[in-house]
Tab-separated table of N, CA and C in Angstrom:
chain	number	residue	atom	x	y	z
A	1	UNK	N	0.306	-0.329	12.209
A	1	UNK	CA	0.074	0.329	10.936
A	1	UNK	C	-1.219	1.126	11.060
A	2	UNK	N	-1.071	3.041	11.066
A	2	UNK	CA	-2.211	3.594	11.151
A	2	UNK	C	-2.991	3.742	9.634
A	3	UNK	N	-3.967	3.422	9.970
A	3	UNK	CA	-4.704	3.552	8.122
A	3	UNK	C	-5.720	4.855	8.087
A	4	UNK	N	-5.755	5.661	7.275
A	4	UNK	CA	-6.410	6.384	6.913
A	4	UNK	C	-7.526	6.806	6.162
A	5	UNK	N	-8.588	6.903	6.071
A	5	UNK	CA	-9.668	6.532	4.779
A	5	UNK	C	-10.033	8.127	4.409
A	6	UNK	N	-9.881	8.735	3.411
A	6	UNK	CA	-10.322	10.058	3.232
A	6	UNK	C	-11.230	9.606	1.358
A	7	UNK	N	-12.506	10.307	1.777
A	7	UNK	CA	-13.198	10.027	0.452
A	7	UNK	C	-13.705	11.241	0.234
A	8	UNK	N	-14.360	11.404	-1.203
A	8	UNK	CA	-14.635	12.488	-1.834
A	8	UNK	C	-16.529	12.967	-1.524
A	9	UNK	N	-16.934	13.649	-1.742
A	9	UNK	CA	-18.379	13.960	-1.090
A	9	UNK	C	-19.117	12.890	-1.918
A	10	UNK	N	-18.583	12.386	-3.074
A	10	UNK	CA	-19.214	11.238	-3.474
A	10	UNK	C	-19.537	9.880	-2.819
A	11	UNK	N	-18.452	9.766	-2.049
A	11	UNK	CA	-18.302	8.053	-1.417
A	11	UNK	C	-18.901	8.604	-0.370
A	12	UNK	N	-19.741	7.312	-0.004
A	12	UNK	CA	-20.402	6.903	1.312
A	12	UNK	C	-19.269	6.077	2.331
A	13	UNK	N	-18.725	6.696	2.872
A	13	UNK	CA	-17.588	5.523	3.941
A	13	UNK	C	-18.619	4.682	4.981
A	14	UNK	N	-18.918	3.804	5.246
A	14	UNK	CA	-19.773	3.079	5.844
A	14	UNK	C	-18.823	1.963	6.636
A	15	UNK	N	-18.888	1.818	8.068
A	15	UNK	CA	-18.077	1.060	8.846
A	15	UNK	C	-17.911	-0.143	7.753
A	16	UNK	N	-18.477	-0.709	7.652
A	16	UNK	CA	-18.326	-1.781	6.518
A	16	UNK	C	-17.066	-1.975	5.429
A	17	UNK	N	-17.577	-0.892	4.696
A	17	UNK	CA	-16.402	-0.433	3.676
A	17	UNK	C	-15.093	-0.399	4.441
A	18	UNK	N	-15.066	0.266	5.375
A	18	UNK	CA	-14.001	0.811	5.976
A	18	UNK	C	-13.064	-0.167	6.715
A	19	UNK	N	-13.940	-1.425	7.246
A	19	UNK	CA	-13.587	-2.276	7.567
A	19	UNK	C	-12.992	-3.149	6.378
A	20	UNK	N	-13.493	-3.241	5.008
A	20	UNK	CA	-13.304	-3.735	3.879
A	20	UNK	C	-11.542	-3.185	3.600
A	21	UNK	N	-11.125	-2.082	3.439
A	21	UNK	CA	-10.302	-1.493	2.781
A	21	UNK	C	-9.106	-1.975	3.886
A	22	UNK	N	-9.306	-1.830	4.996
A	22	UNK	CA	-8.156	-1.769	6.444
A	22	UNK	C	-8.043	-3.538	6.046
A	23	UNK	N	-8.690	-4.237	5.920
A	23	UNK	CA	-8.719	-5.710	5.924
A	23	UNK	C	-7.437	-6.100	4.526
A	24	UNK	N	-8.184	-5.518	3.563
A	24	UNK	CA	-7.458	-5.810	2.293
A	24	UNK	C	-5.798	-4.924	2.888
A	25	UNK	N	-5.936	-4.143	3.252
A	25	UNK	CA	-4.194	-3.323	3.305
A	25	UNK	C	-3.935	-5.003	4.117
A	26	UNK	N	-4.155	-4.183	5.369
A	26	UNK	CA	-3.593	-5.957	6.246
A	26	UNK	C	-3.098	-7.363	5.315
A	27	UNK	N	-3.948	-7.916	4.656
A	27	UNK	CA	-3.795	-9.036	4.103
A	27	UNK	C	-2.617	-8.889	3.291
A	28	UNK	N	-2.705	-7.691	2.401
A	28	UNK	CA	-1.612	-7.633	1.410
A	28	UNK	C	-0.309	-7.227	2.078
A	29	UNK	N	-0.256	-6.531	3.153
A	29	UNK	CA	0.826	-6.000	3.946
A	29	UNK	C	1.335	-6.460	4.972
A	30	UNK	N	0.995	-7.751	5.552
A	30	UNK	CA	0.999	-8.283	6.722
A	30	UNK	C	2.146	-8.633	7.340
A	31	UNK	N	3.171	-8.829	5.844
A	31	UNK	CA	4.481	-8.917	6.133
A	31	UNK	C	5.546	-8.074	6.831
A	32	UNK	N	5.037	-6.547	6.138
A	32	UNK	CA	5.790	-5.593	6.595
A	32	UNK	C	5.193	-4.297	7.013
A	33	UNK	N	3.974	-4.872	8.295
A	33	UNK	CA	3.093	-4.031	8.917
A	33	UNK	C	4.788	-3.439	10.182
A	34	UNK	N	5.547	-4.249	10.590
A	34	UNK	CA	6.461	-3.263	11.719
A	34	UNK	C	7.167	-2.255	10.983
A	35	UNK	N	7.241	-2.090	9.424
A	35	UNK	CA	8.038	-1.013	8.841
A	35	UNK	C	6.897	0.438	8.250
A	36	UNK	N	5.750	-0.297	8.537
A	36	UNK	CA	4.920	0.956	7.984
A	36	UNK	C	4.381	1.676	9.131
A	37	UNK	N	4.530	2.729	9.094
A	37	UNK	CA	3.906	3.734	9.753
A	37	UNK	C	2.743	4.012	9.362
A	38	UNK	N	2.055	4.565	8.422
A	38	UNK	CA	1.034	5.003	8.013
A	38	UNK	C	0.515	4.640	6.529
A	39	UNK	N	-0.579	4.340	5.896
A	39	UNK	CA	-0.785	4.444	4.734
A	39	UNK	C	-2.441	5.259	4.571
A	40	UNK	N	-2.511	6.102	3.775
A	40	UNK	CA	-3.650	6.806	3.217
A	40	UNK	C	-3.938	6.302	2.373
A	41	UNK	N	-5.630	6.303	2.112
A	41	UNK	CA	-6.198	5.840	1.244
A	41	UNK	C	-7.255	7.122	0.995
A	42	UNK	N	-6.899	7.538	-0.253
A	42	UNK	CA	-8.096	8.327	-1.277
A	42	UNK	C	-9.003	7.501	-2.244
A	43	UNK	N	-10.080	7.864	-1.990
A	43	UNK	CA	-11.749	7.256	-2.312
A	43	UNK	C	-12.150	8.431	-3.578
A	44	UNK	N	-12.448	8.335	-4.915
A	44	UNK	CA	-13.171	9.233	-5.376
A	44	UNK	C	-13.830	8.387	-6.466
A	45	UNK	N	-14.894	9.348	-7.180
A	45	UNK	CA	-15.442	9.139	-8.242
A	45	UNK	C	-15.294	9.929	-9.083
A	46	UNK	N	-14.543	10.035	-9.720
A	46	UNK	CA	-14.107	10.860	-11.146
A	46	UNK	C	-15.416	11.524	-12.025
A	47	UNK	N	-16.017	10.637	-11.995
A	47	UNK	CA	-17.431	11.452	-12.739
A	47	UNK	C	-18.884	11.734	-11.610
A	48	UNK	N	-18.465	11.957	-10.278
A	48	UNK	CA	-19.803	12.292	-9.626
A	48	UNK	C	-20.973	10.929	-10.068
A	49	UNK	N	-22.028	11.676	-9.985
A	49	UNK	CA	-23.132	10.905	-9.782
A	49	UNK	C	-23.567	10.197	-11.347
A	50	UNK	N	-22.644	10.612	-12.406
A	50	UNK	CA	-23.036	9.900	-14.125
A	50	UNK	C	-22.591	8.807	-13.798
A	51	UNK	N	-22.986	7.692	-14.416
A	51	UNK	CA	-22.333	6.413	-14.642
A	51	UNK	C	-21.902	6.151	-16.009
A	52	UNK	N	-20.578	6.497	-15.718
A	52	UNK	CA	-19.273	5.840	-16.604
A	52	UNK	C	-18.324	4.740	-15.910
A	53	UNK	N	-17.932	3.960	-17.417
A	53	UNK	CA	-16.790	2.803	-16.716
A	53	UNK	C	-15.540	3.211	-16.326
A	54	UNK	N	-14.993	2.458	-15.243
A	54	UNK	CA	-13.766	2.889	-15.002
A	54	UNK	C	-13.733	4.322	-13.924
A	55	UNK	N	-14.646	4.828	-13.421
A	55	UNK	CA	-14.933	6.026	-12.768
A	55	UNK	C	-14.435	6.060	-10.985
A	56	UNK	N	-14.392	4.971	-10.930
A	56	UNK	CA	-14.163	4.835	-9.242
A	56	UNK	C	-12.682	4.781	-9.012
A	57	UNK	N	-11.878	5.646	-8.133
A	57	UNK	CA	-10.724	5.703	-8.363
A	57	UNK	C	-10.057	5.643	-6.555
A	58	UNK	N	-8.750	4.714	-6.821
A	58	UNK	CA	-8.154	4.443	-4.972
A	58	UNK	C	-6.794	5.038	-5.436
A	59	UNK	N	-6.531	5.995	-4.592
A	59	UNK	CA	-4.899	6.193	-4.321
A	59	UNK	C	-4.423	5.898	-3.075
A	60	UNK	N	-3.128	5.067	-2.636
A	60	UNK	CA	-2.678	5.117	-1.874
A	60	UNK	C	-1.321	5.553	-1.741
A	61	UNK	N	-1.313	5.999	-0.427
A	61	UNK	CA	-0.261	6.540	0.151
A	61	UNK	C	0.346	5.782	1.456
A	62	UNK	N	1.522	5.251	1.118
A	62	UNK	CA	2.367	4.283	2.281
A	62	UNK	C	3.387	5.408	3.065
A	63	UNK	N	3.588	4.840	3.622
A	63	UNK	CA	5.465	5.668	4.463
A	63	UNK	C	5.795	4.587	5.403
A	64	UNK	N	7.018	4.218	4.843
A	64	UNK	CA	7.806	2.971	5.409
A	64	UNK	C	8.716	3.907	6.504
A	65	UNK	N	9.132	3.111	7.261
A	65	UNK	CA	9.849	3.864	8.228
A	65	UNK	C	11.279	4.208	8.026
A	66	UNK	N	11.048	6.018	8.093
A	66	UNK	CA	12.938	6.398	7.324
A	66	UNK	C	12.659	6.948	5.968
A	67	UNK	N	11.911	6.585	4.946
A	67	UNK	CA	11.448	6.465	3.327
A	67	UNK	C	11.107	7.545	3.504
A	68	UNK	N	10.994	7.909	2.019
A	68	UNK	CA	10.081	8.577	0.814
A	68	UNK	C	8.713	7.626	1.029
A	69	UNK	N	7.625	8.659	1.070
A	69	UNK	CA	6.094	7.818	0.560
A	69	UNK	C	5.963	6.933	-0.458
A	70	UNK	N	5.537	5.777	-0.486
A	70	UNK	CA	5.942	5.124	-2.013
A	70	UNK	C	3.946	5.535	-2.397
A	71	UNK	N	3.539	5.657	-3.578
A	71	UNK	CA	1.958	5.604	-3.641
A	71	UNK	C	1.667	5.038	-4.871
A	72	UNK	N	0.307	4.225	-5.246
A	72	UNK	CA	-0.095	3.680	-6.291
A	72	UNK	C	-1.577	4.223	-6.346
A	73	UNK	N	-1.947	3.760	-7.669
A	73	UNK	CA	-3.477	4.060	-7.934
A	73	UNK	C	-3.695	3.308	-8.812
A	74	UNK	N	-5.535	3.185	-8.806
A	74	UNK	CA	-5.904	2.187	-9.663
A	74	UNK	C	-7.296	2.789	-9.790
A	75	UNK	N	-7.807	3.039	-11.548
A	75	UNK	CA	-9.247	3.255	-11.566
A	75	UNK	C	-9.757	2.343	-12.322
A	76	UNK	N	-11.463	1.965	-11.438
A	76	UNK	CA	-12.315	0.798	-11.803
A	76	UNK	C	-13.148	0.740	-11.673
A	77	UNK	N	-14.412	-0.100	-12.564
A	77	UNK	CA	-15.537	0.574	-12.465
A	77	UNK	C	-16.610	0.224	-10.840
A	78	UNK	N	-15.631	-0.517	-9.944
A	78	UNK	CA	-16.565	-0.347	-8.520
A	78	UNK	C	-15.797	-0.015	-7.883
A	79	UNK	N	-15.669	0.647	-6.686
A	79	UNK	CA	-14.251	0.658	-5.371
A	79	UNK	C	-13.646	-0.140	-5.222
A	80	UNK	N	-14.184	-1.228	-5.040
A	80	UNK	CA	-13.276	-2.509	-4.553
A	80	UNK	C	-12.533	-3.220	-5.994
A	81	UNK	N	-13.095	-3.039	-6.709
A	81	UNK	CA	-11.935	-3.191	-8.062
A	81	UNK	C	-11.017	-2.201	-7.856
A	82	UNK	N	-11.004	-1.148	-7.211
A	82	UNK	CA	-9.993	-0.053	-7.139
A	82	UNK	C	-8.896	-0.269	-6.205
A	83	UNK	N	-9.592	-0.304	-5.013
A	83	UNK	CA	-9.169	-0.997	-3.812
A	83	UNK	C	-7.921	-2.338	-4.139
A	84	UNK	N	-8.375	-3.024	-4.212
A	84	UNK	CA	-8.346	-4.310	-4.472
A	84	UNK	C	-6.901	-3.741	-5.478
A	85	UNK	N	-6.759	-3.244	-6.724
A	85	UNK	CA	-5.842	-3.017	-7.737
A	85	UNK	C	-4.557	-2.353	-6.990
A	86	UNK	N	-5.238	-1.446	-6.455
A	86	UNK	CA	-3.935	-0.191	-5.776
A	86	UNK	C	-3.665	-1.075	-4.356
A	87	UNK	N	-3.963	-2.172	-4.035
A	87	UNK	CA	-3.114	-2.887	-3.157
A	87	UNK	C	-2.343	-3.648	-2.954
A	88	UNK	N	-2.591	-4.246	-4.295
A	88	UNK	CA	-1.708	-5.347	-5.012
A	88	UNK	C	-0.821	-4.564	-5.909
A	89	UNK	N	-0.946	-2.990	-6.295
A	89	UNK	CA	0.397	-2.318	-6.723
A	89	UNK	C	0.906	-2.286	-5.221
A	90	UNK	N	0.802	-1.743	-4.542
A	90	UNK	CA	1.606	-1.160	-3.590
A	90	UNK	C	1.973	-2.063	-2.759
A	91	UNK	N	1.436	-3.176	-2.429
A	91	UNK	CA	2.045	-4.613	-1.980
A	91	UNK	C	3.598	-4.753	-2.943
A	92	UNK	N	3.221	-4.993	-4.653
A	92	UNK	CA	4.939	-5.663	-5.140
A	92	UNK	C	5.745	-4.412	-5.048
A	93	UNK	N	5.348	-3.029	-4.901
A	93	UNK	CA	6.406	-1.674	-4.494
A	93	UNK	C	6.820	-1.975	-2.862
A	94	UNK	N	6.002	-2.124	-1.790
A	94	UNK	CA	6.854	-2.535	-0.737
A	94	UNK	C	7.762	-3.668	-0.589
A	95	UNK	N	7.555	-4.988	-1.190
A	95	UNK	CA	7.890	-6.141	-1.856
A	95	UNK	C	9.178	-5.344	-2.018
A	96	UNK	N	9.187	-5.043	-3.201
A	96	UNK	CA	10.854	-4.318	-4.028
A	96	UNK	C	11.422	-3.356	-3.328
A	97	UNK	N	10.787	-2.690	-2.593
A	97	UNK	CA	11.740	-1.978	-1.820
A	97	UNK	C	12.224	-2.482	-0.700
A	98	UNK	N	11.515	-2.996	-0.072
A	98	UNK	CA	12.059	-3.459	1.130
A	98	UNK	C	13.340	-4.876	0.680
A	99	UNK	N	13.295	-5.388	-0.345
A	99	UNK	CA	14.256	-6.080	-1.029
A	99	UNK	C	15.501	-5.748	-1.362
A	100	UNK	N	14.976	-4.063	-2.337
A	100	UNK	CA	16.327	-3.620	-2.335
A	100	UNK	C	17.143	-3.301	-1.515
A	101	UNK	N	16.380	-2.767	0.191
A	101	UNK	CA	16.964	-2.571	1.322
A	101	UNK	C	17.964	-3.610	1.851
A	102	UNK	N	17.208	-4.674	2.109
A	102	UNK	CA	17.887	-5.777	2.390
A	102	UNK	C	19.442	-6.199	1.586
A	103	UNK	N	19.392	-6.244	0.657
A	103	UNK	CA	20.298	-6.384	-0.652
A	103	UNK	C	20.929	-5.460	-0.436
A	104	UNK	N	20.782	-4.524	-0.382
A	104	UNK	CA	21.830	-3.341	-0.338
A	104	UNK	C	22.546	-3.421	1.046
A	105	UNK	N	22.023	-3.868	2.230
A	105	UNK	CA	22.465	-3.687	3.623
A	105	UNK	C	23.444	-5.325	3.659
A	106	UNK	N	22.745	-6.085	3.146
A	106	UNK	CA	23.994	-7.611	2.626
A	106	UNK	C	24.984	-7.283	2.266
A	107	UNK	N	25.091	-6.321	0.363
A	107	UNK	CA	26.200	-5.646	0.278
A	107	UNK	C	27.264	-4.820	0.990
A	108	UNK	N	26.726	-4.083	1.954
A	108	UNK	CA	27.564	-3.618	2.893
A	108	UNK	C	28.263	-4.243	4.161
A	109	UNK	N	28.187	-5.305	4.251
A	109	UNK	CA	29.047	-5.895	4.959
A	109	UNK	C	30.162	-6.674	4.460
A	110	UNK	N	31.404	-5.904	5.194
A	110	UNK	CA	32.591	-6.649	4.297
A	110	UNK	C	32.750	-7.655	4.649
A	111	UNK	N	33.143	-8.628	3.716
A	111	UNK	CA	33.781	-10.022	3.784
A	111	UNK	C	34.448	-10.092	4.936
A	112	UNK	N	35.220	-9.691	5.313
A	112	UNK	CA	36.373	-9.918	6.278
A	112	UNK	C	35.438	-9.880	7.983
A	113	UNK	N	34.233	-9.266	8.004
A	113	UNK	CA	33.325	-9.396	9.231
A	113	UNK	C	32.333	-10.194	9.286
A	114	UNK	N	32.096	-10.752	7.743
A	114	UNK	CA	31.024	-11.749	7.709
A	114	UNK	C	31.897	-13.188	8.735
A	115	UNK	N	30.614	-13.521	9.500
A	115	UNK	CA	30.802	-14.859	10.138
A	115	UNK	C	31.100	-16.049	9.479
A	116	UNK	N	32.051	-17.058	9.493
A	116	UNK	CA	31.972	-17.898	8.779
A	116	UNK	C	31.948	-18.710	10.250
A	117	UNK	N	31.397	-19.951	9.088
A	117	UNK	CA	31.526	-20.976	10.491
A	117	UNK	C	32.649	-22.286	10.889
A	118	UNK	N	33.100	-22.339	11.692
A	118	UNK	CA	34.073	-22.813	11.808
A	118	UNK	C	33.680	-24.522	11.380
A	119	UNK	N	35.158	-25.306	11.107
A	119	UNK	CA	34.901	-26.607	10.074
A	119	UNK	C	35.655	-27.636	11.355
């Protein structure tokens, strides 16, 4: 799973952080790191250098392998409240999709080829 970190002239990316954000994808994704190819992560601050609540903002961008990009966002008043939000969206969206995949690929096998086991 390649990860991407792109931030706005506001954010400081600091190995740290960076290590912070790749850690949290991992943890939340760990399940279905062989179906992802890539996910982007956008860093901004909506209001520059004022301090307002809610100003720190994460978008991510997934691509499962074969898919449409699935992406979430979350704004909060530190990064890692942001972080942290838009990973746990995009964790239960891979969750459900990769579910419906499954489910749908069950459905397609006819009865008559499903294995039964002999008695």
């Amino acid at each position: 799973m390649h990860v991407q970190i792109n931030t706005d002239h506001h954010v400081e990316l600091t190995e740290a952080f960076a290590t912070y954000v790749r850690g949290t994808l991992e943890e939340r994704l760990s399940w279905y790191q062989d179906h992802i190819t890539r996910v982007e992560v956008h860093l901004s601050d909506q209001s520059g250098h004022k301090i307002t609540p809610n100003d720190k903002r994460c978008v991510m961008e997934l691509r499962l392998e074969g898919l449409p990009p699935l992406s979430a966002h979350k704004q909060a008043a530190t990064y890692r409240g942001a972080i942290d939000g838009a990973g746990d969206k995009l964790s239960r969206m891979v969750q459900r999709k990769v579910r419906k995949l499954r489910d749908r690929e069950f459905r397609a096998v006819p009865l008559s080829h499903a294995e039964v086991p002999a008695a």
